[in-house]
CSV table of C-alpha atoms and ligand atoms in Angstrom, one decimal:
chain,number,residue,atom,x,y,z
A,1,UNK,CA,9.3,23.4,-13.3
A,2,UNK,CA,7.9,26.9,-12.7
A,3,UNK,CA,6.8,28.0,-9.3
A,4,UNK,CA,4.8,31.1,-8.3
A,5,UNK,CA,3.2,32.5,-5.3
A,6,UNK,CA,-0.2,34.0,-5.7
A,7,UNK,CA,1.3,37.4,-5.1
A,8,UNK,CA,2.7,37.0,-8.6
A,9,UNK,CA,6.4,36.3,-8.4
A,10,UNK,CA,7.5,33.5,-10.6
A,11,UNK,CA,10.7,31.5,-10.9
A,12,UNK,CA,11.8,28.6,-13.2
A,13,UNK,CA,13.3,25.5,-11.6
A,14,UNK,CA,15.1,22.8,-13.7
A,15,UNK,CA,14.9,19.1,-13.4
A,16,UNK,CA,17.4,16.5,-14.7
A,17,UNK,CA,17.0,12.9,-15.7
A,18,UNK,CA,13.6,11.2,-15.2
A,19,UNK,CA,11.7,9.1,-17.6
A,20,UNK,CA,8.1,8.8,-18.8
A,21,UNK,CA,6.9,5.4,-18.1
A,22,UNK,CA,3.9,4.3,-20.1
A,23,UNK,CA,2.6,0.8,-19.2
A,24,UNK,CA,-0.6,-1.1,-19.9
A,25,UNK,CA,-2.9,-1.7,-17.0
A,26,UNK,CA,-3.5,1.9,-15.8
A,27,UNK,CA,-6.4,2.0,-13.3
A,28,UNK,CA,-9.5,4.0,-14.2
A,29,UNK,CA,-10.5,7.1,-12.4
A,30,UNK,CA,-13.7,5.8,-10.8
A,31,UNK,CA,-13.6,4.5,-7.3
A,32,UNK,CA,-15.2,1.1,-6.6
A,33,UNK,CA,-16.3,0.2,-3.1
A,34,UNK,CA,-15.3,-3.3,-2.1
A,35,UNK,CA,-17.9,-5.4,-0.1
A,36,UNK,CA,-17.7,-5.1,3.7
A,37,UNK,CA,-15.4,-7.8,5.2
A,38,UNK,CA,-16.4,-10.2,8.0
A,39,UNK,CA,-12.8,-10.6,9.2
A,40,UNK,CA,-9.9,-8.1,9.0
A,41,UNK,CA,-6.2,-9.0,9.1
A,42,UNK,CA,-4.3,-5.9,10.3
A,43,UNK,CA,-0.6,-6.3,9.6
A,44,UNK,CA,1.7,-5.2,12.4
A,45,UNK,CA,4.2,-4.0,9.9
A,46,UNK,CA,4.1,-1.7,6.9
A,47,UNK,CA,6.7,0.1,4.8
A,48,UNK,CA,7.9,2.5,7.6
A,49,UNK,CA,6.2,1.2,10.8
A,50,UNK,CA,6.5,-1.7,13.1
A,51,UNK,CA,3.6,-1.7,15.6
A,52,UNK,CA,5.4,-3.6,18.3
A,53,UNK,CA,3.5,-2.3,21.3
A,54,UNK,CA,0.1,-4.1,21.3
A,55,UNK,CA,-2.5,-2.2,23.3
A,56,UNK,CA,-5.3,-4.8,23.3
A,57,UNK,CA,-5.8,-8.3,24.7
A,58,UNK,CA,-7.1,-11.4,23.0
A,59,UNK,CA,-10.9,-11.4,23.0
A,60,UNK,CA,-11.3,-7.6,23.6
A,61,UNK,CA,-14.2,-5.9,21.8
A,62,UNK,CA,-13.0,-2.7,20.1
A,63,UNK,CA,-14.7,0.1,18.4
A,64,UNK,CA,-13.9,1.7,15.0
A,65,UNK,CA,-11.1,4.2,15.5
A,66,UNK,CA,-9.6,2.5,18.6
A,67,UNK,CA,-5.8,2.2,18.8
A,68,UNK,CA,-4.8,-1.5,18.6
A,69,UNK,CA,-1.1,-1.0,18.7
A,70,UNK,CA,1.6,1.6,18.3
A,71,UNK,CA,5.1,2.0,17.0
A,72,UNK,CA,7.4,3.2,19.8
A,73,UNK,CA,10.2,4.0,17.3
A,74,UNK,CA,8.0,6.3,15.3
A,75,UNK,CA,6.6,8.8,17.7
A,76,UNK,CA,4.0,6.2,18.9
A,77,UNK,CA,2.1,6.3,15.6
A,78,UNK,CA,-1.0,4.2,16.2
A,79,UNK,CA,-2.5,1.3,14.3
A,80,UNK,CA,-6.2,2.1,14.4
A,81,UNK,CA,-9.0,-0.4,13.8
A,82,UNK,CA,-11.2,0.8,11.0
A,83,UNK,CA,-14.3,-1.2,12.3
A,84,UNK,CA,-15.7,-2.6,15.6
A,85,UNK,CA,-14.9,-6.2,16.2
A,86,UNK,CA,-13.4,-8.9,18.4
A,87,UNK,CA,-9.6,-9.0,18.7
A,88,UNK,CA,-7.7,-12.2,18.0
A,89,UNK,CA,-4.0,-12.0,18.7
A,90,UNK,CA,-2.8,-15.5,18.0
A,91,UNK,CA,-4.8,-16.3,15.0
A,92,UNK,CA,-2.2,-15.1,12.5
A,93,UNK,CA,1.5,-14.3,12.9
A,94,UNK,CA,2.4,-10.6,12.6
A,95,UNK,CA,-1.2,-9.5,12.3
A,96,UNK,CA,-4.1,-8.5,14.6
A,97,UNK,CA,-7.1,-10.3,13.4
A,98,UNK,CA,-10.5,-8.8,14.0
A,99,UNK,CA,-13.5,-11.1,13.9
A,100,UNK,CA,-17.3,-10.4,13.9
A,101,UNK,CA,-16.5,-7.2,12.1
A,102,UNK,CA,-19.4,-4.7,12.3
A,103,UNK,CA,-20.3,-2.4,9.4
A,104,UNK,CA,-19.2,1.2,9.6
A,105,UNK,CA,-19.0,2.4,13.2
A,106,UNK,CA,-16.4,4.8,14.3
A,107,UNK,CA,-15.8,7.2,17.1
A,108,UNK,CA,-13.1,9.6,17.9
A,109,UNK,CA,-10.5,7.9,20.0
A,110,UNK,CA,-9.5,10.9,22.0
A,111,UNK,CA,-9.8,11.1,25.8
A,112,UNK,CA,-11.1,14.5,27.0
A,113,UNK,CA,-8.9,14.5,30.1
A,114,UNK,CA,-5.8,14.0,27.9
A,115,UNK,CA,-6.9,16.9,25.7
A,116,UNK,CA,-7.2,19.3,28.5
A,117,UNK,CA,-3.8,18.2,29.8
A,118,UNK,CA,-2.3,18.9,26.4
A,119,UNK,CA,-4.1,22.3,26.1
A,120,UNK,CA,-2.5,23.4,29.3
A,121,UNK,CA,0.9,22.4,28.3
A,122,UNK,CA,1.0,23.2,24.6
A,123,UNK,CA,-2.0,25.3,23.7
A,124,UNK,CA,-4.2,24.9,20.6
A,125,UNK,CA,-1.3,24.0,18.3
A,126,UNK,CA,-0.5,21.0,20.6
A,127,UNK,CA,-4.1,19.8,20.5
A,128,UNK,CA,-4.0,19.8,16.7
A,129,UNK,CA,-0.8,17.9,16.5
A,130,UNK,CA,-2.1,15.4,19.1
A,131,UNK,CA,-5.3,14.9,17.1
A,132,UNK,CA,-3.3,14.3,13.9
A,133,UNK,CA,-1.2,11.6,15.5
A,134,UNK,CA,-4.0,9.8,17.5
A,135,UNK,CA,-6.6,10.0,14.6
A,136,UNK,CA,-4.2,8.4,12.1
A,137,UNK,CA,-3.5,11.5,9.9
A,138,UNK,CA,0.2,11.9,11.0
A,139,UNK,CA,1.2,8.6,9.3
A,140,UNK,CA,0.7,10.4,5.9
A,141,UNK,CA,3.6,12.8,6.7
A,142,UNK,CA,7.1,12.2,5.3
A,143,UNK,CA,10.5,13.8,5.9
A,144,UNK,CA,11.2,15.1,2.4
A,145,UNK,CA,14.8,13.9,2.4
A,146,UNK,CA,14.6,10.6,4.3
A,147,UNK,CA,11.0,9.5,3.8
A,148,UNK,CA,10.8,8.8,7.6
A,149,UNK,CA,7.9,9.9,9.8
A,150,UNK,CA,8.7,13.5,11.0
A,151,UNK,CA,8.4,14.5,14.7
A,152,UNK,CA,4.8,15.7,15.2
A,153,UNK,CA,6.1,18.3,17.6
A,154,UNK,CA,8.8,19.7,15.3
A,155,UNK,CA,8.6,22.8,13.2
A,156,UNK,CA,9.5,22.4,9.5
A,157,UNK,CA,11.3,25.0,7.4
A,158,UNK,CA,8.7,24.3,4.7
A,159,UNK,CA,5.9,21.9,3.7
A,160,UNK,CA,5.8,20.4,0.2
A,161,UNK,CA,2.4,19.1,-0.9
A,162,UNK,CA,2.2,16.9,-3.9
A,163,UNK,CA,-1.0,16.3,-5.8
A,164,UNK,CA,0.9,14.1,-8.4
A,165,UNK,CA,1.4,10.4,-8.4
A,166,UNK,CA,3.8,9.7,-11.3
A,167,UNK,CA,4.8,6.1,-10.5
A,168,UNK,CA,2.7,3.4,-12.2
A,169,UNK,CA,0.2,2.4,-10.7
A,170,UNK,CA,-0.3,4.1,-7.3
A,171,UNK,CA,-3.4,5.9,-6.4
A,172,UNK,CA,-3.8,9.2,-8.4
A,173,UNK,CA,-4.3,12.5,-6.7
A,174,UNK,CA,-7.1,13.6,-9.1
A,175,UNK,CA,-9.0,10.4,-8.2
A,176,UNK,CA,-8.7,11.2,-4.5
A,177,UNK,CA,-9.8,14.8,-5.0
A,178,UNK,CA,-12.9,14.0,-7.0
A,179,UNK,CA,-15.7,15.8,-5.2
A,180,UNK,CA,-13.4,16.6,-2.2
A,181,UNK,CA,-11.8,19.8,-3.3
A,182,UNK,CA,-13.3,21.7,-0.4
A,183,UNK,CA,-11.9,19.1,2.1
A,184,UNK,CA,-8.5,19.5,0.4
A,185,UNK,CA,-8.5,23.3,0.7
A,186,UNK,CA,-9.7,23.1,4.3
A,187,UNK,CA,-6.8,20.6,4.9
A,188,UNK,CA,-4.4,23.1,3.4
A,189,UNK,CA,-5.7,25.8,5.8
A,190,UNK,CA,-5.2,23.5,8.8
A,191,UNK,CA,-1.7,22.7,7.7
A,192,UNK,CA,-1.0,26.4,7.4
A,193,UNK,CA,-2.3,27.0,10.9
A,194,UNK,CA,0.5,24.6,12.2
A,195,UNK,CA,3.1,27.0,10.9
A,196,UNK,CA,4.2,30.5,11.7
A,197,UNK,CA,5.7,32.0,8.5
A,198,UNK,CA,7.1,28.9,6.8
A,199,UNK,CA,6.1,28.4,3.1
A,200,UNK,CA,3.8,25.7,1.8
A,201,UNK,CA,4.7,24.6,-1.8
A,202,UNK,CA,1.9,22.9,-3.7
A,203,UNK,CA,3.1,20.7,-6.6
A,204,UNK,CA,0.7,20.5,-9.5
A,205,UNK,CA,0.9,19.1,-13.0
A,206,UNK,CA,2.2,21.7,-15.5
A,207,UNK,CA,-0.6,20.9,-17.8
A,208,UNK,CA,-3.8,22.9,-18.2
A,209,UNK,CA,-6.5,20.4,-17.1
A,210,UNK,CA,-9.9,20.8,-15.6
A,211,UNK,CA,-8.6,19.4,-12.4
A,212,UNK,CA,-5.6,21.7,-12.2
A,213,UNK,CA,-7.7,24.8,-13.0
A,214,UNK,CA,-10.2,23.9,-10.3
A,215,UNK,CA,-7.4,23.6,-7.7
A,216,UNK,CA,-5.9,26.9,-8.9
A,217,UNK,CA,-9.2,28.7,-8.6
A,218,UNK,CA,-9.8,27.2,-5.2
A,219,UNK,CA,-6.6,28.3,-3.6
A,220,UNK,CA,-6.4,31.7,-5.3
A,221,UNK,CA,-5.9,34.3,-2.6
A,222,UNK,CA,-3.8,32.0,-0.3
A,223,UNK,CA,-0.6,34.1,-0.3
A,224,UNK,CA,1.2,31.5,1.8
A,225,UNK,CA,0.8,28.8,-0.8
A,226,UNK,CA,3.4,28.8,-3.6
A,227,UNK,CA,2.3,26.8,-6.7
A,228,UNK,CA,4.9,24.5,-8.3
A,229,UNK,CA,4.1,23.5,-11.8
A,230,UNK,CA,5.8,20.1,-12.4
A,231,UNK,CA,6.3,18.2,-15.7
A,232,UNK,CA,4.6,14.9,-15.7
A,233,UNK,CA,7.8,12.9,-15.7
A,234,UNK,CA,8.6,10.2,-13.1
A,235,UNK,CA,9.9,10.9,-10.4
A,236,UNK,CA,9.6,14.7,-10.4
A,237,UNK,CA,6.9,14.3,-7.7
A,238,UNK,CA,9.5,12.8,-5.3
A,239,UNK,CA,9.8,15.1,-2.2
A,240,UNK,CA,13.6,15.0,-2.1
A,241,UNK,CA,13.9,15.9,-5.7
A,242,UNK,CA,11.4,18.8,-5.3
A,243,UNK,CA,13.2,20.0,-2.1
A,244,UNK,CA,16.6,20.0,-3.9
A,245,UNK,CA,15.1,21.8,-6.9
A,246,UNK,CA,13.6,24.5,-4.6
A,247,UNK,CA,17.1,24.8,-3.0
A,248,UNK,CA,15.8,23.9,0.4
A,249,UNK,CA,18.8,22.7,2.4
A,250,UNK,CA,18.7,19.7,4.7
A,251,UNK,CA,20.8,21.3,7.4
A,252,UNK,CA,18.2,24.2,7.8
A,253,UNK,CA,15.6,21.9,9.4
A,254,UNK,CA,13.1,19.3,8.5
A,255,UNK,CA,10.9,19.6,5.4
A,256,UNK,CA,7.5,17.9,5.6
A,257,UNK,CA,6.2,16.1,2.5
A,258,UNK,CA,2.4,15.4,2.3
A,259,UNK,CA,0.5,13.9,-0.5
A,260,UNK,CA,-3.2,14.5,-1.4
A,261,UNK,CA,-4.4,11.7,0.8
A,262,UNK,CA,-2.5,13.3,3.7
A,263,UNK,CA,-4.1,16.7,3.2
A,264,UNK,CA,-7.6,15.0,3.2
A,265,UNK,CA,-6.7,13.1,6.3
A,266,UNK,CA,-5.7,16.3,8.0
A,267,UNK,CA,-9.1,17.8,7.2
A,268,UNK,CA,-10.9,14.7,8.5
A,269,UNK,CA,-8.9,14.7,11.8
A,270,UNK,CA,-9.1,18.5,12.5
A,271,UNK,CA,-12.5,19.5,11.0
A,272,UNK,CA,-14.5,16.4,12.0
A,273,UNK,CA,-12.3,14.8,14.8
A,274,UNK,CA,-12.7,11.5,13.0
A,275,UNK,CA,-10.2,8.7,12.5
A,276,UNK,CA,-8.5,8.3,9.1
A,277,UNK,CA,-9.0,4.6,8.4
A,278,UNK,CA,-10.4,4.4,4.9
A,279,UNK,CA,-8.0,4.1,2.0
A,280,UNK,CA,-8.4,4.5,-1.8
A,281,UNK,CA,-6.1,1.9,-3.2
A,282,UNK,CA,-5.4,1.4,-6.9
A,283,UNK,CA,-5.2,-2.1,-8.4
A,284,UNK,CA,-3.4,-2.1,-11.8
A,285,UNK,CA,-0.9,-3.8,-14.1
A,286,UNK,CA,-0.9,-6.3,-16.9
A,287,UNK,CA,-2.3,-9.1,-14.7
A,288,UNK,CA,-5.4,-7.2,-13.7
A,289,UNK,CA,-8.9,-7.6,-14.9
A,290,UNK,CA,-10.3,-4.1,-15.2
A,291,UNK,CA,-7.7,-1.9,-13.4
A,292,UNK,CA,-9.5,0.3,-10.9
A,293,UNK,CA,-9.4,2.3,-7.7
A,294,UNK,CA,-10.9,0.6,-4.7
A,295,UNK,CA,-12.2,1.9,-1.4
A,296,UNK,CA,-11.0,-0.4,1.3
A,297,UNK,CA,-9.9,-0.3,4.9
A,298,UNK,CA,-6.6,-1.5,6.4
A,299,UNK,CA,-6.7,-5.2,7.1
A,300,UNK,CA,-8.9,-5.9,4.1
A,301,UNK,CA,-8.1,-9.5,2.9
A,302,UNK,CA,-5.8,-9.3,-0.1
A,303,UNK,CA,-7.3,-12.6,-1.3
A,304,UNK,CA,-10.7,-11.0,-1.8
A,305,UNK,CA,-9.1,-8.4,-4.1
A,306,UNK,CA,-7.1,-11.1,-5.9
A,307,UNK,CA,-10.2,-13.2,-6.5
A,308,UNK,CA,-12.0,-10.3,-8.1
A,309,UNK,CA,-9.3,-8.6,-10.1
A,310,UNK,CA,-6.3,-10.9,-10.8
A,311,UNK,CA,-6.9,-13.1,-13.8
A,312,UNK,CA,-3.4,-14.4,-14.3
A,313,UNK,CA,-2.9,-17.8,-12.5
A,314,UNK,CA,0.8,-17.0,-12.1
A,315,UNK,CA,1.1,-13.4,-11.1
A,316,UNK,CA,3.4,-11.3,-9.0
A,317,UNK,CA,1.4,-9.1,-6.7
A,318,UNK,CA,3.2,-6.0,-5.6
A,319,UNK,CA,2.4,-3.8,-2.6
A,320,UNK,CA,2.9,-0.3,-4.2
A,321,UNK,CA,4.1,0.9,-7.6
A,322,UNK,CA,6.1,-1.1,-10.2
A,323,UNK,CA,9.3,0.7,-9.5
A,324,UNK,CA,9.5,1.0,-5.7
A,325,UNK,CA,6.9,-1.5,-4.4
A,326,UNK,CA,7.6,-4.8,-2.7
A,327,UNK,CA,6.2,-8.2,-3.8
A,328,UNK,CA,3.6,-9.5,-1.3
A,329,UNK,CA,4.6,-12.9,0.2
A,330,UNK,CA,2.3,-15.7,1.5
A,331,UNK,CA,2.7,-14.0,5.0
A,332,UNK,CA,0.9,-10.8,3.8
A,333,UNK,CA,-2.8,-11.5,4.3
A,334,UNK,CA,-4.3,-8.0,4.8
A,335,UNK,CA,-3.9,-4.6,3.3
A,336,UNK,CA,-1.4,-2.6,5.5
A,337,UNK,CA,-1.9,0.8,6.9
A,338,UNK,CA,0.4,2.5,4.3
A,339,UNK,CA,-0.7,0.7,1.1
A,340,UNK,CA,-1.1,3.1,-1.9
A,341,UNK,CA,-1.7,0.6,-4.6
A,342,UNK,CA,-1.5,-3.0,-5.7
A,343,UNK,CA,0.3,-3.9,-9.0
A,344,UNK,CA,0.0,-7.2,-10.6
A,345,UNK,CA,2.5,-8.5,-13.2
A,346,UNK,CA,2.2,-11.8,-15.1
A,347,UNK,CA,5.0,-13.9,-13.8
A,348,UNK,CA,7.4,-16.2,-15.7
A,349,UNK,CA,8.3,-18.7,-13.0
A,350,UNK,CA,10.4,-21.3,-14.8
A,351,UNK,CA,14.1,-20.3,-15.4
A,352,UNK,CA,15.2,-21.6,-18.8
A,353,UNK,CA,18.6,-23.1,-19.3
A,354,UNK,CA,20.9,-20.4,-20.7
A,355,UNK,CA,17.8,-18.2,-21.0
A,356,UNK,CA,19.9,-15.1,-20.9
A,357,UNK,CA,21.4,-15.8,-24.3
A,358,UNK,CA,18.2,-16.8,-26.0
A,359,UNK,CA,16.5,-14.3,-28.3
A,360,UNK,CA,13.1,-12.9,-27.6
A,361,UNK,CA,11.4,-10.4,-25.4
A,362,UNK,CA,10.1,-12.6,-22.7
A,363,UNK,CA,12.6,-14.4,-20.5
A,364,UNK,CA,12.5,-15.5,-16.8
A,365,UNK,CA,13.6,-13.1,-14.1
A,366,UNK,CA,13.8,-12.9,-10.3
A,367,UNK,CA,13.2,-9.2,-10.1
A,368,UNK,CA,9.9,-7.3,-9.8
A,369,UNK,CA,10.2,-5.1,-12.8
A,370,UNK,CA,12.5,-4.2,-15.6
A,371,UNK,CA,12.1,-2.6,-19.0
A,372,UNK,CA,15.7,-2.8,-20.2
A,373,UNK,CA,15.8,0.1,-22.6
A,374,UNK,CA,14.2,3.4,-23.3
A,375,UNK,CA,11.8,3.1,-26.1
A,376,UNK,CA,9.5,5.3,-28.0
A,377,UNK,CA,6.3,6.1,-26.2
A,378,UNK,CA,3.8,3.4,-26.4
A,379,UNK,CA,2.0,1.4,-23.7
A,380,UNK,CA,4.3,-1.5,-22.8
A,381,UNK,CA,3.0,-5.0,-21.8
A,382,UNK,CA,5.1,-5.3,-18.7
A,383,UNK,CA,5.7,-8.7,-17.2
A,384,UNK,CA,8.4,-9.9,-14.8
A,385,UNK,CA,10.2,-11.6,-17.7
A,386,UNK,CA,10.5,-8.6,-20.0
A,387,UNK,CA,13.8,-8.5,-21.8
A,388,UNK,CA,15.5,-11.5,-20.4
A,389,UNK,CA,17.8,-12.4,-17.5
A,390,UNK,CA,20.5,-10.7,-15.5
A,391,UNK,CA,23.8,-10.1,-17.4
A,392,UNK,CA,26.9,-8.0,-16.7
A,393,UNK,CA,26.8,-4.2,-17.1
A,394,UNK,CA,27.3,-3.3,-20.7
A,395,UNK,CA,28.1,0.4,-19.9
A,396,UNK,CA,25.2,1.6,-22.0
A,397,UNK,CA,24.8,4.7,-19.7
A,398,UNK,CA,21.0,4.4,-19.7
A,399,UNK,CA,20.9,4.5,-15.9
A,400,UNK,CA,22.9,7.7,-15.7
A,401,UNK,CA,20.7,9.3,-18.4
A,402,UNK,CA,17.5,8.7,-16.3
A,403,UNK,CA,18.9,9.2,-12.8
A,404,UNK,CA,17.1,12.3,-11.4
A,405,UNK,CA,19.7,12.6,-8.6
A,406,UNK,CA,22.6,13.3,-11.0
A,407,UNK,CA,24.7,10.3,-10.0
A,408,UNK,CA,26.2,7.6,-12.1
A,409,UNK,CA,24.5,4.4,-10.9
A,410,UNK,CA,26.7,2.1,-13.1
A,411,UNK,CA,29.8,3.5,-11.4
A,412,UNK,CA,28.4,2.8,-8.0
A,413,UNK,CA,27.4,-0.7,-9.1
A,414,UNK,CA,31.0,-1.3,-10.2
A,415,UNK,CA,32.5,0.0,-7.0
A,416,UNK,CA,30.2,-2.1,-4.9
A,417,UNK,CA,31.0,-5.2,-7.0
A,418,UNK,CA,34.6,-4.6,-6.2
A,419,UNK,CA,33.8,-3.9,-2.5
A,420,UNK,CA,35.1,-0.3,-2.8
A,421,UNK,CA,32.6,1.3,-0.3
A,422,UNK,CA,34.6,4.5,0.2
A,423,UNK,CA,34.6,5.1,-3.6
A,424,UNK,CA,30.9,4.4,-3.7
A,425,UNK,CA,30.4,7.0,-1.0
A,426,UNK,CA,32.4,9.6,-2.9
A,427,UNK,CA,30.2,8.9,-5.9
A,428,UNK,CA,27.4,10.4,-3.8
A,429,UNK,CA,25.2,7.3,-3.1
A,430,UNK,CA,23.5,9.4,-0.5
A,431,UNK,CA,21.8,11.5,-3.2
A,432,UNK,CA,19.9,8.5,-4.5
A,433,UNK,CA,16.1,9.0,-4.0
A,434,UNK,CA,15.4,5.3,-4.6
A,435,UNK,CA,13.1,6.0,-7.5
A,436,UNK,CA,14.1,2.7,-9.3
A,437,UNK,CA,14.6,4.1,-12.8
A,438,UNK,CA,18.1,2.8,-13.1
A,439,UNK,CA,16.9,-0.8,-12.5
A,440,UNK,CA,13.9,-0.2,-14.8
A,441,UNK,CA,16.0,0.9,-17.8
A,442,UNK,CA,18.9,-1.4,-17.4
A,443,UNK,CA,19.2,-3.8,-20.4
A,444,UNK,CA,21.2,-6.2,-18.2
A,445,UNK,CA,18.5,-6.4,-15.6
A,446,UNK,CA,20.8,-5.4,-12.8
A,447,UNK,CA,18.8,-4.3,-9.7
A,448,UNK,CA,20.9,-1.2,-9.3
A,449,UNK,CA,18.4,0.5,-7.0
A,450,UNK,CA,18.6,-2.4,-4.5
A,451,UNK,CA,22.4,-2.2,-4.6
A,452,UNK,CA,22.3,1.5,-3.9
A,453,UNK,CA,19.9,1.2,-1.0
A,454,UNK,CA,22.0,-1.5,0.6
A,455,UNK,CA,25.1,0.7,0.1
A,456,UNK,CA,23.4,3.7,1.7
A,457,UNK,CA,22.5,1.6,4.8
A,458,UNK,CA,26.0,0.2,5.0
A,459,UNK,CA,27.6,3.6,4.8
A,460,UNK,CA,25.2,5.1,7.3
A,461,UNK,CA,26.0,2.1,9.7
A,462,UNK,CA,29.7,2.6,9.3
A,463,UNK,CA,29.4,6.4,9.9
A,464,UNK,CA,27.4,5.7,13.1
A,465,UNK,CA,30.0,3.3,14.3
A,466,UNK,CA,32.7,5.9,13.8
A,467,UNK,CA,30.6,8.5,15.6
A,468,UNK,CA,30.1,6.1,18.5
A,469,UNK,CA,33.8,5.3,18.6
A,470,UNK,CA,34.6,9.0,18.7
A,471,UNK,CA,32.2,9.5,21.6
A,472,UNK,CA,33.8,6.7,23.5
A,473,UNK,CA,37.3,8.1,22.9
A,474,UNK,CA,36.1,11.6,24.0
A,475,UNK,CA,34.6,10.1,27.1
A,476,UNK,CA,37.7,8.1,27.9
A,477,UNK,CA,39.9,11.2,27.4
A,478,UNK,CA,37.7,13.3,29.8
A,479,UNK,CA,37.8,10.5,32.5
A,480,UNK,CA,41.6,10.4,32.1
A,481,UNK,CA,41.9,14.2,32.5
A,482,UNK,CA,39.7,14.1,35.6
A,483,UNK,CA,41.9,11.4,37.2
A,484,UNK,CA,45.1,13.4,36.7
A,485,UNK,CA,43.5,16.5,38.2
B,1,SF4,S1,20.5,5.8,-8.5
B,1,SF4,FE1,18.8,6.2,-7.2
B,1,SF4,S2,18.0,8.2,-7.8
B,1,SF4,FE2,19.3,7.4,-9.5
B,1,SF4,S3,17.9,6.3,-10.9
B,1,SF4,FE3,18.7,4.8,-9.5
B,1,SF4,S4,17.2,4.7,-7.8
B,1,SF4,FE4,16.8,6.6,-8.9
B,2,SF4,S1,24.0,-0.7,-15.0
B,2,SF4,FE1,22.6,-1.3,-16.7
B,2,SF4,S2,21.8,0.7,-17.4
B,2,SF4,FE2,23.6,1.2,-16.2
B,2,SF4,S3,25.3,1.3,-17.7
B,2,SF4,FE3,25.2,-0.8,-16.9
B,2,SF4,S4,24.0,-2.0,-18.3
B,2,SF4,FE4,23.6,0.2,-18.7
């Protein structure tokens, strides 16, 4: 990777691991508009958020842009309704259902008296941050290292903006930017206005394309923006990988990661004071009839998309990309607020007796996606049964070869299998960026990514318990000292 500021200075940055995934079912660049829905099913959960604080009552009539609920554990990030309608709270578990949905109608859900109150306390910067949060743009921000929602009142040491989407088949940055380059550059300017002197890094593909040249020309003259030219290899667009390669240290303060859709949402919130409730969602994969990008709103019925695009009777429908997404269950009825794509894989449901020793490419599997070996570049026909069933690790080393974090996934897998948590921690599980490449290339179909994520959670929990125990001991020691005095 090469990065340069527009003042001319250039520096080479190296990546390790990674793998070019070429699969059939890539969505086309054009955006199709789905028919307006009569009923919306807004999930109260998404990948990062749980909207547990419901702000509306059953039977309430709401307007587009109103907050229906918020997540108290994530800086009160709101769940906005994209359309006017009547609220039904008990119609479907874990969802807010909106009936009698009106066609487009939205207003800015910002109370003037609150704005003046914020202006007095925090000034113009405070108003901008308040707008970003209440108009739904803040939910597009990520902490580069943890993926969590950053504190909207915090100051980052840097912002990394990625125009790349390298995981198949999430929404592509160039599709989002089509005819919206001006909105994008305005969004960048708004982001810059939230900072004092901290840099903004803009990750772009290292190829010379019409799109890349347009962006380059558009931001020429922005001395505060440093361009990163990134090879088109998954997962080099990952914020944690980019931050590490830029030698930005976690202990020096938060780093915000924002993708193209986030920059456009910032522009919408701060230029137009409008809620960010429309999403461009890709629908791709081997089980899809005419892979495409769709314009939908959160709460849009998944069944309507399924009817139109999924031709396989037995298909696994995944919320997100093939490597990091989660399969939808029967409980997921509407598109959630964070959905970036829908991937559909033909599913082999029947498990065959001794299937793992039978020859052939297509065998039953319980995991979302595996490739099993790195092969020459050609578009793979990916199904859930590709390359057979789970077997023991054969020490092929493929997972280490592709791991962009420089760890040895097979070693961690072995430690975890033997319950050796301390050894797993020493093998630097914490560096895992959860890209899923280790699971994808594993010929034994071991879901190494899942094991590493579970190990990280376990280690973090144990560390927290130790911290709490130390605090308790410290408190007890202080109390004992006070008594003796
Ligand atoms: S160990 Fe983590 S970072 Fe490395 S390939 Fe697996 S999921 Fe990706
Ligand atoms: S975990 Fe899978 S990819 Fe890694 S060494 Fe073992 S068999 Fe190979």
